[in-house]
Every structure is written in structure tokens, then in C-alpha cells.
mmCIF file of C-alpha atoms and ligand atoms in Angstrom:
data_model
loop_
_atom_site.group_PDB
_atom_site.id
_atom_site.type_symbol
_atom_site.label_atom_id
_atom_site.label_comp_id
_atom_site.label_asym_id
_atom_site.label_seq_id
_atom_site.Cartn_x
_atom_site.Cartn_y
_atom_site.Cartn_z
ATOM 1 C CA MET A 274 11.488 -63.522 -141.956
ATOM 2 C CA ARG A 275 10.756 -59.762 -141.675
ATOM 3 C CA PRO A 276 13.730 -57.529 -140.766
ATOM 4 C CA SER A 277 13.589 -56.011 -137.281
ATOM 5 C CA VAL A 278 13.225 -52.233 -136.746
ATOM 6 C CA ARG A 279 16.803 -52.200 -135.373
ATOM 7 C CA CYS A 280 18.052 -53.946 -138.470
ATOM 8 C CA LEU A 281 16.200 -51.479 -140.737
ATOM 9 C CA LYS A 282 17.668 -48.532 -138.792
ATOM 10 C CA GLU A 283 21.146 -50.017 -139.181
ATOM 11 C CA LEU A 284 20.578 -50.496 -142.933
ATOM 12 C CA ASP A 285 19.347 -46.891 -143.114
ATOM 13 C CA ARG A 286 22.487 -45.677 -141.326
ATOM 14 C CA ILE A 287 24.743 -47.684 -143.639
ATOM 15 C CA TYR A 288 22.834 -46.372 -146.685
ATOM 16 C CA LEU A 289 23.157 -42.742 -145.521
ATOM 17 C CA ARG A 290 26.847 -43.277 -144.688
ATOM 18 C CA HIS A 291 27.298 -44.514 -148.257
ATOM 19 C CA LYS A 292 25.787 -41.281 -149.617
ATOM 20 C CA SER A 293 27.631 -38.982 -147.256
ATOM 21 C CA THR A 294 30.954 -37.125 -147.436
ATOM 22 C CA SER A 295 32.668 -35.457 -144.480
ATOM 23 C CA PHE A 296 35.181 -32.621 -144.643
ATOM 24 C CA ILE A 297 37.359 -31.929 -141.596
ATOM 25 C CA GLY A 298 39.340 -28.654 -141.441
ATOM 26 C CA LEU A 299 37.553 -25.649 -142.940
ATOM 27 C CA GLY A 300 40.351 -23.107 -142.984
ATOM 28 C CA ARG A 301 41.494 -20.982 -145.905
ATOM 29 C CA MET A 302 41.864 -24.004 -148.210
ATOM 30 C CA GLY A 303 39.345 -26.412 -146.696
ATOM 31 C CA HIS A 304 36.416 -23.964 -146.902
ATOM 32 C CA GLU A 305 36.890 -23.454 -150.652
ATOM 33 C CA MET A 306 37.631 -27.118 -151.378
ATOM 34 C CA ALA A 307 34.618 -28.388 -149.436
ATOM 35 C CA PHE A 308 32.407 -25.814 -151.150
ATOM 36 C CA ASN A 309 33.414 -27.063 -154.605
ATOM 37 C CA LEU A 310 33.208 -30.719 -153.621
ATOM 38 C CA PHE A 311 29.788 -30.504 -151.986
ATOM 39 C CA SER A 312 28.245 -28.221 -154.591
ATOM 40 C CA LYS A 313 29.274 -30.581 -157.412
ATOM 41 C CA GLN A 314 28.111 -33.655 -155.487
ATOM 42 C CA PHE A 315 24.819 -31.878 -154.734
ATOM 43 C CA ALA A 316 24.359 -31.037 -158.418
ATOM 44 C CA ARG A 317 24.698 -34.770 -159.212
ATOM 45 C CA ASP A 318 22.571 -36.029 -156.341
ATOM 46 C CA ALA A 319 20.239 -33.754 -154.372
ATOM 47 C CA GLU A 320 19.898 -36.533 -151.747
ATOM 48 C CA ALA A 321 23.637 -36.571 -150.965
ATOM 49 C CA HIS A 322 24.564 -35.873 -147.325
ATOM 50 C CA PHE A 323 27.394 -33.621 -146.214
ATOM 51 C CA VAL A 324 29.147 -33.291 -142.866
ATOM 52 C CA VAL A 325 31.658 -30.615 -141.816
ATOM 53 C CA CYS A 326 33.878 -30.486 -138.750
ATOM 54 C CA ASP A 327 36.443 -27.978 -137.466
ATOM 55 C CA ALA A 328 38.184 -27.462 -134.135
ATOM 56 C CA ILE A 329 36.843 -23.895 -134.301
ATOM 57 C CA PRO A 330 33.047 -24.302 -134.268
ATOM 58 C CA ASP A 331 32.579 -20.857 -135.886
ATOM 59 C CA SER A 332 34.507 -22.038 -138.958
ATOM 60 C CA ALA A 333 32.114 -24.983 -139.415
ATOM 61 C CA ARG A 334 29.117 -22.700 -138.799
ATOM 62 C CA ALA A 335 30.400 -20.099 -141.295
ATOM 63 C CA PHE A 336 30.791 -22.830 -143.911
ATOM 64 C CA SER A 337 27.337 -24.212 -143.214
ATOM 65 C CA GLU A 338 25.723 -20.746 -143.522
ATOM 66 C CA ASN A 339 27.592 -20.012 -146.733
ATOM 67 C CA PHE A 340 26.797 -23.383 -148.330
ATOM 68 C CA LEU A 341 23.143 -23.497 -147.309
ATOM 69 C CA GLY A 342 22.795 -19.877 -148.468
ATOM 70 C CA HIS A 343 23.736 -21.080 -151.962
ATOM 71 C CA PHE A 344 22.010 -24.498 -151.778
ATOM 72 C CA PRO A 345 19.056 -24.129 -149.387
ATOM 73 C CA GLY A 346 17.805 -27.698 -149.903
ATOM 74 C CA ALA A 347 21.147 -29.422 -149.212
ATOM 75 C CA LYS A 348 21.494 -31.914 -146.356
ATOM 76 C CA LEU A 349 24.449 -30.554 -144.416
ATOM 77 C CA ALA A 350 25.265 -31.338 -140.786
ATOM 78 C CA ILE A 351 27.972 -30.076 -138.443
ATOM 79 C CA ALA A 352 29.882 -32.795 -136.562
ATOM 80 C CA THR A 353 31.348 -31.690 -133.262
ATOM 81 C CA THR A 354 34.093 -34.350 -133.381
ATOM 82 C CA PRO A 355 35.964 -36.315 -136.094
ATOM 83 C CA GLU A 356 34.405 -39.495 -134.599
ATOM 84 C CA GLU A 357 30.929 -38.207 -135.467
ATOM 85 C CA ALA A 358 32.105 -37.327 -138.965
ATOM 86 C CA ILE A 359 33.462 -40.787 -139.777
ATOM 87 C CA LEU A 360 30.466 -42.546 -138.270
ATOM 88 C CA ALA A 361 28.262 -40.506 -140.614
ATOM 89 C CA SER A 362 30.345 -40.798 -143.802
ATOM 90 C CA GLN A 363 32.053 -43.371 -145.930
ATOM 91 C CA THR A 364 34.315 -40.729 -147.493
ATOM 92 C CA VAL A 365 36.312 -38.364 -145.278
ATOM 93 C CA VAL A 366 38.565 -35.566 -146.499
ATOM 94 C CA THR A 367 40.929 -33.835 -144.056
ATOM 95 C CA MET A 368 42.670 -30.482 -144.627
ATOM 96 C CA LEU A 369 44.534 -29.600 -141.445
ATOM 97 C CA PRO A 370 47.537 -27.392 -140.614
ATOM 98 C CA SER A 371 50.218 -30.089 -140.154
ATOM 99 C CA SER A 372 51.474 -33.297 -138.468
ATOM 100 C CA PRO A 373 50.239 -32.681 -134.863
ATOM 101 C CA GLN A 374 46.669 -32.006 -136.015
ATOM 102 C CA VAL A 375 46.654 -35.009 -138.402
ATOM 103 C CA LYS A 376 47.976 -37.247 -135.616
ATOM 104 C CA SER A 377 45.320 -35.978 -133.242
ATOM 105 C CA VAL A 378 42.359 -36.182 -135.679
ATOM 106 C CA TYR A 379 43.306 -39.673 -136.928
ATOM 107 C CA SER A 380 44.907 -41.345 -133.912
ATOM 108 C CA GLU A 381 42.477 -40.025 -131.314
ATOM 109 C CA GLY A 382 39.325 -39.710 -133.422
ATOM 110 C CA LEU A 383 39.030 -41.485 -136.742
ATOM 111 C CA LEU A 384 41.124 -44.594 -136.039
ATOM 112 C CA PRO A 385 39.477 -45.774 -132.799
ATOM 113 C CA THR A 386 36.075 -45.281 -134.467
ATOM 114 C CA LEU A 387 37.137 -47.216 -137.578
ATOM 115 C CA ARG A 388 38.444 -50.034 -135.362
ATOM 116 C CA GLY A 389 35.045 -50.189 -133.628
ATOM 117 C CA LEU A 390 33.087 -50.501 -136.899
ATOM 118 C CA PRO A 391 32.182 -53.906 -138.380
ATOM 119 C CA ARG A 392 35.022 -54.850 -140.802
ATOM 120 C CA LYS A 393 32.690 -54.552 -143.835
ATOM 121 C CA GLN A 394 31.766 -50.971 -142.964
ATOM 122 C CA ALA A 395 35.339 -50.031 -142.110
ATOM 123 C CA SER A 396 36.551 -51.403 -145.425
ATOM 124 C CA SER A 397 34.033 -49.297 -147.340
ATOM 125 C CA THR A 398 35.672 -46.161 -145.915
ATOM 126 C CA LEU A 399 38.050 -43.913 -147.857
ATOM 127 C CA CYS A 400 40.184 -41.304 -146.067
ATOM 128 C CA ILE A 401 41.845 -38.590 -148.134
ATOM 129 C CA ASP A 402 44.316 -36.357 -146.320
ATOM 130 C CA SER A 403 45.234 -33.181 -148.203
ATOM 131 C CA THR A 404 47.315 -31.671 -145.402
ATOM 132 C CA THR A 405 50.993 -30.913 -146.057
ATOM 133 C CA LEU A 406 52.753 -32.810 -143.245
ATOM 134 C CA ASP A 407 55.739 -34.954 -142.361
ATOM 135 C CA VAL A 408 56.083 -37.919 -144.734
ATOM 136 C CA SER A 409 56.778 -40.469 -141.984
ATOM 137 C CA VAL A 410 53.775 -39.333 -139.921
ATOM 138 C CA ALA A 411 51.557 -39.571 -143.016
ATOM 139 C CA LYS A 412 52.841 -43.072 -143.843
ATOM 140 C CA GLN A 413 52.235 -44.281 -140.292
ATOM 141 C CA VAL A 414 48.703 -42.840 -140.180
ATOM 142 C CA ALA A 415 47.902 -44.404 -143.575
ATOM 143 C CA ALA A 416 49.263 -47.799 -142.451
ATOM 144 C CA ASP A 417 47.095 -47.613 -139.307
ATOM 145 C CA VAL A 418 43.989 -46.701 -141.318
ATOM 146 C CA ILE A 419 44.654 -49.469 -143.857
ATOM 147 C CA SER A 420 45.061 -52.011 -141.011
ATOM 148 C CA THR A 421 41.356 -51.461 -140.179
ATOM 149 C CA GLY A 422 40.411 -52.502 -143.733
ATOM 150 C CA ALA A 423 39.763 -48.900 -144.847
ATOM 151 C CA GLU A 424 41.594 -47.140 -147.673
ATOM 152 C CA MET A 425 43.710 -44.007 -147.414
ATOM 153 C CA VAL A 426 45.694 -41.711 -149.709
ATOM 154 C CA ASP A 427 47.848 -38.666 -149.055
ATOM 155 C CA ALA A 428 46.712 -35.978 -151.494
ATOM 156 C CA PRO A 429 48.413 -32.654 -150.749
ATOM 157 C CA VAL A 430 47.608 -29.815 -153.099
ATOM 158 C CA SER A 431 49.297 -27.202 -155.193
ATOM 159 C CA GLY A 432 47.485 -24.095 -156.423
ATOM 160 C CA GLY A 433 46.757 -22.099 -153.276
ATOM 161 C CA VAL A 434 43.521 -20.491 -152.143
ATOM 162 C CA THR A 435 42.849 -19.125 -155.645
ATOM 163 C CA GLY A 436 43.090 -22.647 -157.109
ATOM 164 C CA ALA A 437 40.975 -24.048 -154.281
ATOM 165 C CA LYS A 438 38.242 -21.493 -154.986
ATOM 166 C CA ALA A 439 38.375 -21.993 -158.758
ATOM 167 C CA GLY A 440 38.462 -25.809 -158.422
ATOM 168 C CA THR A 441 41.732 -25.905 -160.392
ATOM 169 C CA LEU A 442 44.041 -27.422 -157.761
ATOM 170 C CA SER A 443 46.659 -30.043 -158.566
ATOM 171 C CA PHE A 444 46.475 -33.061 -156.259
ATOM 172 C CA LEU A 445 49.676 -35.044 -155.702
ATOM 173 C CA VAL A 446 48.500 -38.446 -154.591
ATOM 174 C CA GLY A 447 50.304 -41.232 -152.744
ATOM 175 C CA GLY A 448 48.685 -44.625 -152.197
ATOM 176 C CA ALA A 449 47.750 -47.988 -153.706
ATOM 177 C CA ASP A 450 46.435 -48.043 -157.296
ATOM 178 C CA ALA A 451 42.883 -48.997 -156.277
ATOM 179 C CA SER A 452 42.737 -46.281 -153.594
ATOM 180 C CA PHE A 453 44.083 -43.711 -156.058
ATOM 181 C CA LYS A 454 41.364 -44.645 -158.569
ATOM 182 C CA ARG A 455 38.679 -44.376 -155.904
ATOM 183 C CA SER A 456 39.973 -41.013 -154.657
ATOM 184 C CA GLU A 457 40.251 -39.610 -158.201
ATOM 185 C CA SER A 458 36.480 -39.251 -158.592
ATOM 186 C CA ILE A 459 36.344 -37.141 -155.395
ATOM 187 C CA LEU A 460 39.506 -35.125 -156.056
ATOM 188 C CA SER A 461 38.464 -34.265 -159.614
ATOM 189 C CA LEU A 462 35.539 -32.301 -158.132
ATOM 190 C CA MET A 463 38.071 -29.991 -156.432
ATOM 191 C CA GLY A 464 40.963 -29.943 -158.878
ATOM 192 C CA GLN A 465 42.054 -30.190 -162.480
ATOM 193 C CA ARG A 466 45.198 -32.305 -162.278
ATOM 194 C CA ILE A 467 45.194 -35.471 -160.209
ATOM 195 C CA ILE A 468 48.659 -37.031 -160.310
ATOM 196 C CA HIS A 469 49.443 -40.471 -158.902
ATOM 197 C CA CYS A 470 52.990 -40.009 -157.558
ATOM 198 C CA GLY A 471 53.455 -43.547 -156.194
ATOM 199 C CA ASP A 472 52.954 -45.377 -152.910
ATOM 200 C CA SER A 473 51.770 -43.932 -149.611
ATOM 201 C CA GLY A 474 53.747 -40.775 -148.727
ATOM 202 C CA SER A 475 54.931 -40.056 -152.264
ATOM 203 C CA GLY A 476 52.330 -37.333 -152.882
ATOM 204 C CA LEU A 477 53.757 -35.543 -149.871
ATOM 205 C CA GLY A 478 57.343 -36.072 -151.016
ATOM 206 C CA ALA A 479 56.480 -34.382 -154.337
ATOM 207 C CA LYS A 480 54.625 -31.573 -152.564
ATOM 208 C CA ILE A 481 57.505 -30.840 -150.185
ATOM 209 C CA CYS A 482 60.028 -30.727 -153.072
ATOM 210 C CA ASN A 483 57.737 -28.322 -154.958
ATOM 211 C CA ASN A 484 57.391 -26.028 -151.943
ATOM 212 C CA LEU A 485 61.148 -26.068 -151.420
ATOM 213 C CA VAL A 486 61.447 -24.494 -154.889
ATOM 214 C CA LEU A 487 58.570 -22.085 -154.242
ATOM 215 C CA GLY A 488 59.877 -20.912 -150.866
ATOM 216 C CA VAL A 489 63.289 -20.077 -152.323
ATOM 217 C CA GLN A 490 61.836 -18.430 -155.442
ATOM 218 C CA GLN A 491 59.488 -16.134 -153.505
ATOM 219 C CA ILE A 492 62.432 -14.710 -151.586
ATOM 220 C CA VAL A 493 64.598 -14.120 -154.646
ATOM 221 C CA ILE A 494 61.694 -12.452 -156.483
ATOM 222 C CA GLY A 495 61.307 -10.147 -153.447
ATOM 223 C CA GLU A 496 65.036 -9.389 -153.615
ATOM 224 C CA ALA A 497 64.969 -8.670 -157.361
ATOM 225 C CA MET A 498 61.832 -6.502 -157.168
ATOM 226 C CA LEU A 499 63.352 -4.467 -154.347
ATOM 227 C CA LEU A 500 66.724 -4.111 -156.051
ATOM 228 C CA GLY A 501 65.124 -3.115 -159.366
ATOM 229 C CA GLN A 502 62.983 -0.400 -157.775
ATOM 230 C CA ARG A 503 66.045 0.989 -156.022
ATOM 231 C CA LEU A 504 67.643 1.215 -159.441
ATOM 232 C CA GLY A 505 64.654 3.335 -160.493
ATOM 233 C CA LEU A 506 62.680 0.666 -162.389
ATOM 234 C CA ASP A 507 58.900 0.755 -162.417
ATOM 235 C CA PRO A 508 57.603 -2.457 -160.695
ATOM 236 C CA ALA A 509 55.200 -3.270 -163.564
ATOM 237 C CA VAL A 510 57.997 -2.879 -166.138
ATOM 238 C CA LEU A 511 60.387 -5.005 -164.079
ATOM 239 C CA ALA A 512 57.780 -7.733 -163.432
ATOM 240 C CA GLY A 513 56.944 -7.703 -167.171
ATOM 241 C CA VAL A 514 60.612 -8.243 -168.039
ATOM 242 C CA ILE A 515 61.100 -11.065 -165.507
ATOM 243 C CA ASN A 516 57.840 -12.767 -166.500
ATOM 244 C CA SER A 517 58.746 -12.819 -170.179
ATOM 245 C CA SER A 518 62.394 -13.762 -169.532
ATOM 246 C CA THR A 519 64.321 -16.611 -167.970
ATOM 247 C CA GLY A 520 63.574 -15.457 -164.406
ATOM 248 C CA GLY A 521 59.832 -15.953 -164.914
ATOM 249 C CA CYS A 522 58.083 -18.096 -162.267
ATOM 250 C CA TRP A 523 54.790 -18.312 -160.349
ATOM 251 C CA ALA A 524 56.248 -16.242 -157.488
ATOM 252 C CA SER A 525 56.662 -13.365 -159.945
ATOM 253 C CA SER A 526 53.857 -13.786 -162.492
ATOM 254 C CA VAL A 527 51.019 -14.748 -160.114
ATOM 255 C CA ASN A 528 52.209 -13.984 -156.580
ATOM 256 C CA ASN A 529 54.361 -10.927 -157.253
ATOM 257 C CA PRO A 530 54.939 -9.249 -153.876
ATOM 258 C CA VAL A 531 54.839 -5.628 -155.078
ATOM 259 C CA PRO A 532 51.486 -3.820 -155.383
ATOM 260 C CA SER A 533 50.810 -2.578 -158.948
ATOM 261 C CA ALA A 534 53.462 -4.899 -160.440
ATOM 262 C CA LEU A 535 50.784 -7.076 -162.082
ATOM 263 C CA PRO A 536 48.188 -4.730 -163.630
ATOM 264 C CA GLY A 537 44.775 -6.390 -163.911
ATOM 265 C CA LYS A 538 45.700 -9.155 -161.456
ATOM 266 C CA SER A 539 44.976 -9.365 -157.752
ATOM 267 C CA PRO A 540 47.817 -11.063 -155.843
ATOM 268 C CA PRO A 541 47.724 -11.024 -152.007
ATOM 269 C CA CYS A 542 50.007 -7.915 -151.884
ATOM 270 C CA GLU A 543 47.074 -5.906 -153.284
ATOM 271 C CA ARG A 544 45.118 -6.821 -150.101
ATOM 272 C CA ASP A 545 47.917 -6.127 -147.624
ATOM 273 C CA TYR A 546 49.052 -9.770 -148.117
ATOM 274 C CA GLU A 547 45.761 -11.216 -146.806
ATOM 275 C CA GLY A 548 44.161 -14.441 -148.023
ATOM 276 C CA GLY A 549 47.069 -16.450 -149.457
ATOM 277 C CA PHE A 550 49.513 -19.031 -148.070
ATOM 278 C CA ALA A 551 50.579 -18.002 -144.565
ATOM 279 C CA THR A 552 54.282 -17.323 -143.908
ATOM 280 C CA ALA A 553 54.041 -19.625 -140.868
ATOM 281 C CA LEU A 554 52.865 -22.464 -143.148
ATOM 282 C CA MET A 555 55.737 -21.847 -145.584
ATOM 283 C CA LEU A 556 58.150 -21.951 -142.646
ATOM 284 C CA LYS A 557 56.589 -25.285 -141.666
ATOM 285 C CA ASP A 558 57.073 -26.631 -145.216
ATOM 286 C CA MET A 559 60.729 -25.524 -145.294
ATOM 287 C CA GLY A 560 61.172 -27.438 -142.014
ATOM 288 C CA LEU A 561 59.552 -30.532 -143.601
ATOM 289 C CA ALA A 562 62.025 -30.228 -146.511
ATOM 290 C CA ARG A 563 64.943 -29.903 -144.073
ATOM 291 C CA ASP A 564 63.793 -33.018 -142.184
ATOM 292 C CA ILE A 565 63.496 -35.229 -145.270
ATOM 293 C CA ALA A 566 66.751 -33.814 -146.663
ATOM 294 C CA LYS A 567 68.483 -34.835 -143.443
ATOM 295 C CA GLN A 568 66.941 -38.316 -143.498
ATOM 296 C CA THR A 569 68.018 -38.853 -147.112
ATOM 297 C CA LYS A 570 71.390 -37.040 -146.723
ATOM 298 C CA SER A 571 70.468 -34.577 -149.507
ATOM 299 C CA PRO A 572 72.111 -31.138 -149.524
ATOM 300 C CA ILE A 573 69.669 -28.197 -149.590
ATOM 301 C CA PRO A 574 71.816 -25.110 -148.869
ATOM 302 C CA LEU A 575 69.342 -22.681 -150.493
ATOM 303 C CA GLY A 576 66.461 -24.349 -148.648
ATOM 304 C CA GLU A 577 68.273 -23.899 -145.339
ATOM 305 C CA ALA A 578 68.980 -20.239 -146.086
ATOM 306 C CA ALA A 579 65.319 -19.693 -147.038
ATOM 307 C CA GLU A 580 64.110 -21.432 -143.887
ATOM 308 C CA ASN A 581 66.267 -19.076 -141.800
ATOM 309 C CA ILE A 582 64.782 -16.046 -143.559
ATOM 310 C CA TYR A 583 61.157 -17.198 -143.010
ATOM 311 C CA ALA A 584 62.020 -17.974 -139.370
ATOM 312 C CA ARG A 585 63.311 -14.415 -138.959
ATOM 313 C CA VAL A 586 60.160 -12.987 -140.590
ATOM 314 C CA VAL A 587 57.935 -14.857 -138.135
ATOM 315 C CA GLN A 588 60.111 -13.988 -135.142
ATOM 316 C CA GLU A 589 60.936 -10.378 -135.928
ATOM 317 C CA GLN A 590 57.644 -9.330 -137.563
ATOM 318 C CA PRO A 591 54.957 -11.605 -136.043
ATOM 319 C CA ALA A 592 52.220 -9.634 -137.847
ATOM 320 C CA LEU A 593 53.502 -11.169 -141.117
ATOM 321 C CA SER A 594 53.198 -14.714 -139.801
ATOM 322 C CA ARG A 595 49.502 -15.130 -140.828
ATOM 323 C CA LYS A 596 49.911 -13.028 -143.970
ATOM 324 C CA ASP A 597 50.800 -14.468 -147.376
ATOM 325 C CA PHE A 598 54.427 -15.589 -147.525
ATOM 326 C CA SER A 599 55.117 -13.086 -150.334
ATOM 327 C CA SER A 600 55.137 -10.548 -147.460
ATOM 328 C CA VAL A 601 58.775 -11.685 -147.048
ATOM 329 C CA TYR A 602 59.231 -8.721 -149.437
ATOM 330 C CA ARG A 603 58.066 -6.372 -146.662
ATOM 331 C CA PHE A 604 60.612 -7.974 -144.344
ATOM 332 C CA LEU A 605 63.409 -7.490 -146.899
ATOM 333 C CA GLU A 606 62.294 -3.907 -147.456
ATOM 334 C CA THR A 607 62.513 -3.028 -143.758
ATOM 335 C CA SER A 608 65.740 -4.966 -143.142
ATOM 336 C CA GLN A 609 67.396 -3.091 -145.997
ATOM 337 C CA GLN A 610 66.147 0.266 -144.744
ATOM 338 C CA LYS A 611 67.780 -0.307 -141.354
ATOM 339 C CA GLU A 612 71.237 -0.748 -142.845
HETATM 340 P P1 NAD B 277 44.303 -22.989 -142.055
HETATM 341 O O1 NAD B 277 45.075 -22.835 -140.799
HETATM 342 O O2 NAD B 277 43.624 -21.801 -142.651
HETATM 343 O O3 NAD B 277 43.178 -24.137 -141.860
HETATM 344 C C1 NAD B 277 43.316 -25.277 -141.067
HETATM 345 C C2 NAD B 277 41.956 -25.578 -140.435
HETATM 346 O O4 NAD B 277 42.059 -26.783 -139.681
HETATM 347 C C3 NAD B 277 41.488 -24.485 -139.461
HETATM 348 O O5 NAD B 277 40.152 -24.118 -139.762
HETATM 349 C C4 NAD B 277 41.594 -25.153 -138.102
HETATM 350 O O6 NAD B 277 40.665 -24.666 -137.154
HETATM 351 C C5 NAD B 277 41.334 -26.594 -138.468
HETATM 352 N N1 NAD B 277 41.828 -27.522 -137.442
HETATM 353 C C6 NAD B 277 43.010 -27.474 -136.776
HETATM 354 N N2 NAD B 277 43.098 -28.507 -135.914
HETATM 355 C C7 NAD B 277 41.946 -29.222 -136.039
HETATM 356 C C8 NAD B 277 41.429 -30.381 -135.421
HETATM 357 N N3 NAD B 277 42.132 -31.037 -134.483
HETATM 358 N N4 NAD B 277 40.210 -30.825 -135.785
HETATM 359 C C9 NAD B 277 39.487 -30.181 -136.742
HETATM 360 N N5 NAD B 277 39.922 -29.053 -137.364
HETATM 361 C C10 NAD B 277 41.133 -28.590 -137.015
HETATM 362 O O7 NAD B 277 45.311 -23.631 -143.107
HETATM 363 P P2 NAD B 277 45.165 -23.673 -144.712
HETATM 364 O O8 NAD B 277 45.809 -22.473 -145.300
HETATM 365 O O9 NAD B 277 43.762 -24.013 -145.080
HETATM 366 O O10 NAD B 277 46.155 -24.901 -145.036
HETATM 367 C C11 NAD B 277 45.774 -26.241 -144.746
HETATM 368 C C12 NAD B 277 46.851 -27.183 -145.282
HETATM 369 O O11 NAD B 277 47.004 -26.974 -146.704
HETATM 370 C C13 NAD B 277 48.251 -26.941 -144.668
HETATM 371 O O12 NAD B 277 48.880 -28.164 -144.480
HETATM 372 C C14 NAD B 277 48.953 -26.105 -145.737
HETATM 373 O O13 NAD B 277 50.375 -26.271 -145.669
HETATM 374 C C15 NAD B 277 48.355 -26.674 -147.010
HETATM 375 N N6 NAD B 277 48.339 -25.747 -148.153
HETATM 376 C C16 NAD B 277 47.898 -24.472 -147.997
HETATM 377 C C17 NAD B 277 47.885 -23.615 -149.098
HETATM 378 C C18 NAD B 277 47.417 -22.159 -148.972
HETATM 379 O O14 NAD B 277 47.609 -21.396 -149.932
HETATM 380 N N7 NAD B 277 46.814 -21.756 -147.853
HETATM 381 C C19 NAD B 277 48.328 -24.075 -150.346
HETATM 382 C C20 NAD B 277 48.727 -25.405 -150.478
HETATM 383 C C21 NAD B 277 48.725 -26.237 -149.363
#
């Protein structure tokens, strides 16, 4: 019996879905991550299909123009909704601001569409969420996705916009062994270290603990750099001492908040704190740490103090809210001057 035209079209759609990857959320991180992912997939297979989607259509358009400018022959489409993206692709990566956006994209868009797909197609789908969000929301979303037969991992990242651009991110992955193995081949196109942290939600747990450390350290480096300069120390000399001594940390050696403290390097402070990890996002992460600390009855007195400081930065100097969180140094500088 010859297959019908409808049947051939359906096979064609399934075949294209198999060769297609969607990326939802093309912000500071997502743009760079999707660029690396798609360009490496394109280098392996010029017939691969790519789909991008963002709540801000200009962000998807800007990505499309940038990517097609570099790879004119690539097959890249813009989806206007997450539903369109998951219908077109077997692999979907999401990189969204936080819990409300993940709930909305999955619960209102991806999940109903997955539930409407034939079980075989749904079960061929892999969702990778790289957003930093609430652990319990992530676990619930993953359980809902898995109930359709599809696979899902949480895979938040460490390494910032610089790591996203260079393709050197660390991915902290939570999910079943088989899903981790499947996601590894995708994640390794965007990062260098892919760490399986445990079951669903454990990648996020690790990420939130890491950012608790980072959020506190960035403030204390701001304090030390300010104090040292007021003692008459040159910022490059002081940063050199800290970075080669026991106080050395990423917040000082890579993300030092004082211009000219890191000669030859280009931290966000050299660009008026543009282009890094927004203060508002760090405040969100400190809140996520506070929530899980409460749930697990874990004391985080320094985390609470740091959260209060970031909350004051956002409230008292709203212009710093979208700037890199190392701009907390600017806040400290002005608060000290007032006294
Ligand atoms: P961002 O705000 O620049 O980007 C988020 C993107 O998601 C935006 O383009 C936005 O329009 C889009 N979006 C929002 N709601 C949407 C929806 N409903 N549907 C489709 N698109 C939607 O944020 P970012 O800096 O790229 O960070 C993304 C995530 O990565 C956050 O969870 C953040 O905590 C985490 N993270 C960021 C950094 C960093 O250095 N920026 C580092 C590590 C982790």
C-alpha cells in the first residue's frame, strides 16, 4: 500500500522535528548560548533546523539577523509562541528570568502542546531549562513534563555572559541518568563542564548555593576595595594583593568592581557596569537561597544581610538594577560618602 500525502507530510514534520532545536529566551545569556549551540550544530549538519522564541519579538529578530549574518545558509525560524517552538522541535532549551516565566512558558505553552502530541512524539522530546528559579517550581514543572512521556532536566549555568559567549559555561544538571546523558551532548556545545548533581532540582540547588557565596563575596570585595583606596592604596595594587592572597575569589580577580583594578582585563565596571549579571537577578537569587534555607531550616545570616543590601541597591538606586551586580560597589561608595 502506498502512503497517503497526509501521511508523508506527517512523516516529513516528524523528521524535521527530529532535526530541529528550539531556544526560548534570548536575553543576555540566551542570545550567546543559542549562538554557540546553533553554530556548532550547523557546522555538524547544514540541514539542521533552528527555532528561536522570545516574549520580546525584537530580541528574536536581533538573534536571527545576527545568526544568519554569520551563517547565511542556515535554516532558522522565529516562533511567535512556545507552542510553535515545541511543535517544530524535539529539543527545547529555555533560558528565562525566573519562576513566573518558567511557569508561564511550560504550564501555558509547552505542556498543553506536549499533552496533545501522540505519546511517541512526546516521548522523543527533551526539555532543558537553564533558568535559575525556585527548586520546587522546577521540580513540579519537570514532573509535569515527564508525565507526558517527555524528558526534562534542570541545567542552570555558572560562568556569566562572558562564559556564555566563549562557550565555557558550567552546567549544573538535575534529572534522571538517561536524561542527563541525552542533554550532555547538547550542553557540551555551550559549555565546558557538565556536572550531574543528582535528581530533578539538584542542579538548581547547587546553583543557588553557589550564588549565595558569590552574592556575599561581591559585596565584601566592594567593601575591601573601597576601604583600601581610602587608605591610599592603588586599586590595581590592592586587587593584585587580594588575588594572590587568601582573599582571592572570582568577584575580585574577574569581576572586580573598580575600574583599572584589573589591567588588561575588561570586567563590567570598565563599561559602566553594563553587560554582566543584573543586580535585580542577584537579588532574585538571594531570595531563592533564603526560601530554600527557610524550608530546610538552614541558617544563612550573611546571605540575609547580603539580600538586604541588594534590595537597598535596587530600591534606592534603580539605575543600578539592570547593571552588573558588582555595581553594589557604587552603592557602597555613595552610602559612605553621605555619612
Ligand atoms: P535576561 O532578562 O537578559 O533574559 C531573559 C529573556 O527571557 C529576555 O529576552 C526575555 O524577553 C525573555 N522572556 C521573558 N519571559 C518570556 C516568555 N514568557 N517567553 C519567552 N521569552 C521570555 O536574563 P539573563 O541575564 O539572560 O538571565 C537568564 C537566566 O540565567 C536567569 O535565570 C539568570 O538568573 C540566569 N543567569 C544569568 C547570568 C548572567 O550573567 N546574566 C549568569 C548565570 C545565570
